[in-house]
GROMACS .gro file of C-alpha atoms in nm:
model
  162
    1MET     CA    1   1.985   3.318   0.150
    2ILE     CA    2   2.019   3.042   0.434
    3LYS     CA    3   2.095   2.735   0.342
    4LEU     CA    4   1.932   2.444   0.576
    5GLN     CA    5   2.008   2.055   0.545
    6LEU     CA    6   1.754   1.770   0.674
    7LYS     CA    7   1.915   1.525   0.801
    8SER     CA    8   1.751   1.151   0.970
    9ASP     CA    9   1.853   0.917   1.178
   10TYR     CA   10   1.815   0.510   1.115
   11ASP     CA   11   1.954   0.226   1.191
   12SER     CA   12   2.087  -0.087   0.926
   13CYS     CA   13   2.072  -0.380   1.118
   14SER     CA   14   2.018  -0.747   1.065
   15PHE     CA   15   1.700  -0.962   1.152
   16GLU     CA   16   1.925  -1.136   1.417
   17GLU     CA   17   1.976  -0.775   1.616
   18LEU     CA   18   1.593  -0.716   1.616
   19SER     CA   19   1.439  -0.779   1.896
   20GLU     CA   20   1.180  -1.063   1.973
   21ASP     CA   21   0.906  -0.813   1.900
   22GLU     CA   22   1.036  -0.660   1.601
   23GLN     CA   23   1.168  -1.032   1.463
   24ARG     CA   24   0.783  -1.145   1.516
   25LEU     CA   25   0.635  -0.848   1.350
   26VAL     CA   26   0.869  -0.892   1.007
   27GLU     CA   27   0.786  -1.240   1.034
   28LYS     CA   28   0.427  -1.127   0.961
   29ALA     CA   29   0.497  -0.874   0.702
   30ARG     CA   30   0.733  -1.135   0.561
   31GLU     CA   31   0.402  -1.422   0.568
   32ALA     CA   32   0.165  -1.124   0.450
   33THR     CA   33   0.291  -1.049   0.135
   34LYS     CA   34   0.128  -1.409   0.078
   35ASN     CA   35  -0.199  -1.186   0.119
   36SER     CA   36  -0.128  -0.954  -0.172
   37TYR     CA   37  -0.337  -0.911  -0.435
   38SER     CA   38  -0.099  -0.764  -0.713
   39PRO     CA   39  -0.286  -0.949  -1.097
   40TYR     CA   40  -0.126  -0.583  -1.239
   41SER     CA   41   0.197  -0.479  -1.098
   42LYS     CA   42   0.315  -0.851  -0.949
   43PHE     CA   43   0.455  -0.639  -0.661
   44ARG     CA   44   0.371  -0.803  -0.353
   45VAL     CA   45   0.408  -0.638  -0.069
   46GLY     CA   46   0.278  -0.741   0.348
   47ALA     CA   47   0.265  -0.561   0.632
   48ALA     CA   48   0.261  -0.608   0.982
   49VAL     CA   49   0.161  -0.384   1.314
   50LEU     CA   50   0.199  -0.416   1.597
   51LEU     CA   51  -0.024  -0.249   1.899
   52LYS     CA   52   0.031  -0.219   2.233
   53ASN     CA   53  -0.206  -0.452   2.374
   54GLY     CA   54   0.046  -0.742   2.184
   55LYS     CA   55  -0.239  -0.753   1.938
   56ILE     CA   56  -0.061  -0.783   1.593
   57VAL     CA   57  -0.295  -0.693   1.264
   58ILE     CA   58  -0.109  -0.749   0.905
   59GLY     CA   59  -0.236  -0.598   0.539
   60ALA     CA   60  -0.118  -0.644   0.176
   61ASN     CA   61  -0.180  -0.431  -0.092
   62GLN     CA   62  -0.492  -0.481  -0.313
   63GLU     CA   63  -0.520  -0.379  -0.693
   64ASN     CA   64  -0.768  -0.290  -0.864
   65ALA     CA   65  -0.893  -0.248  -1.209
   66ALA     CA   66  -0.918   0.077  -1.162
   67PHE     CA   67  -0.559   0.115  -0.994
   68PRO     CA   68  -0.685   0.455  -0.803
   69SER     CA   69  -0.901   0.240  -0.608
   70GLY     CA   70  -0.633  -0.033  -0.535
   71LEU     CA   71  -0.482  -0.001  -0.165
   72CYS     CA   72  -0.100  -0.070   0.012
   73ALA     CA   73  -0.022  -0.267   0.263
   74GLU     CA   74   0.035   0.008   0.485
   75ARG     CA   75  -0.240   0.121   0.476
   76THR     CA   76  -0.451  -0.215   0.494
   77ALA     CA   77  -0.250  -0.281   0.812
   78VAL     CA   78  -0.351   0.045   0.989
   79PHE     CA   79  -0.683   0.087   0.908
   80ALA     CA   80  -0.778  -0.275   0.993
   81ALA     CA   81  -0.560  -0.234   1.317
   82GLN     CA   82  -0.813   0.147   1.384
   83ALA     CA   83  -1.116  -0.065   1.254
   84ASN     CA   84  -1.134  -0.373   1.514
   85TYR     CA   85  -0.901  -0.184   1.848
   86PRO     CA   86  -0.979   0.167   1.792
   87GLU     CA   87  -0.772   0.246   2.149
   88GLN     CA   88  -0.467   0.021   2.098
   89PRO     CA   89  -0.207   0.227   1.950
   90ILE     CA   90   0.049   0.114   1.686
   91MET     CA   91   0.382   0.087   1.839
   92ILE     CA   92   0.553  -0.096   1.564
   93LEU     CA   93   0.516  -0.065   1.197
   94ALA     CA   94   0.715  -0.375   1.001
   95ILE     CA   95   0.660  -0.323   0.581
   96ALA     CA   96   0.790  -0.652   0.352
   97ALA     CA   97   0.812  -0.716  -0.046
   98ALA     CA   98   0.852  -0.995  -0.258
   99ASP     CA   99   0.866  -1.016  -0.713
  100ALA     CA  100   0.869  -1.318  -0.942
  101ASN     CA  101   1.155  -1.394  -0.723
  102GLY     CA  102   1.072  -1.413  -0.436
  103LEU     CA  103   1.132  -1.138  -0.117
  104ARG     CA  104   1.335  -0.834  -0.179
  105SER     CA  105   1.623  -0.839  -0.055
  106THR     CA  106   1.625  -0.437  -0.018
  107PRO     CA  107   1.411  -0.293   0.194
  108VAL     CA  108   1.100  -0.095   0.011
  109SER     CA  109   1.003   0.253   0.142
  110PRO     CA  110   0.654   0.317   0.192
  111CYS     CA  111   0.443   0.564  -0.055
  112GLY     CA  112   0.400   0.927   0.065
  113SER     CA  113  -0.004   0.843   0.156
  114CYS     CA  114   0.118   0.579   0.351
  115ARG     CA  115   0.346   0.807   0.519
  116GLN     CA  116   0.091   1.016   0.584
  117VAL     CA  117  -0.161   0.809   0.710
  118ILE     CA  118   0.130   0.670   0.959
  119LEU     CA  119   0.147   1.013   1.072
  120GLN     CA  120  -0.163   1.066   1.159
  121MET     CA  121  -0.181   0.759   1.389
  122GLU     CA  122   0.133   0.975   1.563
  123SER     CA  123  -0.054   1.227   1.616
  124ARG     CA  124  -0.320   1.119   1.703
  125TYR     CA  125  -0.217   0.871   2.030
  126HIS     CA  126   0.078   1.116   2.102
  127GLN     CA  127   0.365   0.895   2.007
  128SER     CA  128   0.549   0.784   1.706
  129VAL     CA  129   0.526   0.429   1.548
  130GLU     CA  130   0.873   0.231   1.498
  131ILE     CA  131   0.886   0.159   1.102
  132LEU     CA  132   1.080  -0.145   1.005
  133LEU     CA  133   1.106  -0.130   0.653
  134THR     CA  134   1.280  -0.514   0.560
  135GLY     CA  135   1.453  -0.693   0.311
  136THR     CA  136   1.596  -1.047   0.335
  137SER     CA  137   1.984  -0.868   0.353
  138LYS     CA  138   1.878  -0.588   0.555
  139ILE     CA  139   1.639  -0.352   0.786
  140TYR     CA  140   1.635  -0.040   0.823
  141ARG     CA  141   1.487   0.061   1.196
  142PHE     CA  142   1.359   0.422   1.213
  143LYS     CA  143   1.241   0.562   1.522
  144SER     CA  144   0.909   0.766   1.384
  145ILE     CA  145   0.735   0.796   1.049
  146LYS     CA  146   0.928   1.158   1.108
  147ASP     CA  147   1.236   1.056   1.003
  148LEU     CA  148   1.102   0.946   0.679
  149LEU     CA  149   0.803   1.241   0.605
  150PRO     CA  150   1.012   1.617   0.712
  151PHE     CA  151   0.786   1.873   0.714
  152SER     CA  152   0.467   1.686   0.796
  153PHE     CA  153   0.168   1.828   0.829
  154VAL     CA  154  -0.062   1.773   1.121
  155ASP     CA  155  -0.422   1.836   1.349
  156GLU     CA  156  -0.187   2.100   1.488
  157ASP     CA  157  -0.091   2.283   1.120
  158MET     CA  158  -0.471   2.355   1.118
  159LYS     CA  159  -0.530   2.545   1.457
  160PRO     CA  160  -0.523   2.968   1.423
  161GLU     CA  161  -0.173   3.077   1.516
  162ALA     CA  162  -0.203   3.384   1.773
   0.00000   0.00000   0.00000
């Protein structure tokens, strides 16, 4: 048996260390938490995606009494972007969360389903999506969703082996 190890590289930075585009996107994600419909969890999540054409599309989590029917902020943003701008790759995705005390100081991470959807966008457009996990005290910047989803499953995995 050989023991192996996974490693993810990411930056931990302050808001001021982000580029202007990244700062604008973080602000939009934070604002999007106000659009959350979360009467059950009271956990408001907002997401914002920056498309290659410069457009920003936001999303917010939407809960439902039939729990599987709700949708995360990340997927609402990605799906809205794809529905309205299907030829535009997503360049950056920012995620923010708020609870009863306001915006969270520490970053939150996307769920597994959201990670898979973001991975599909990388596969579709053949380019990485930068991920910004934001809190008021620090921000984590990942160069690709693959850093959050090791051993990922993409279209190429379904091709027959030679």
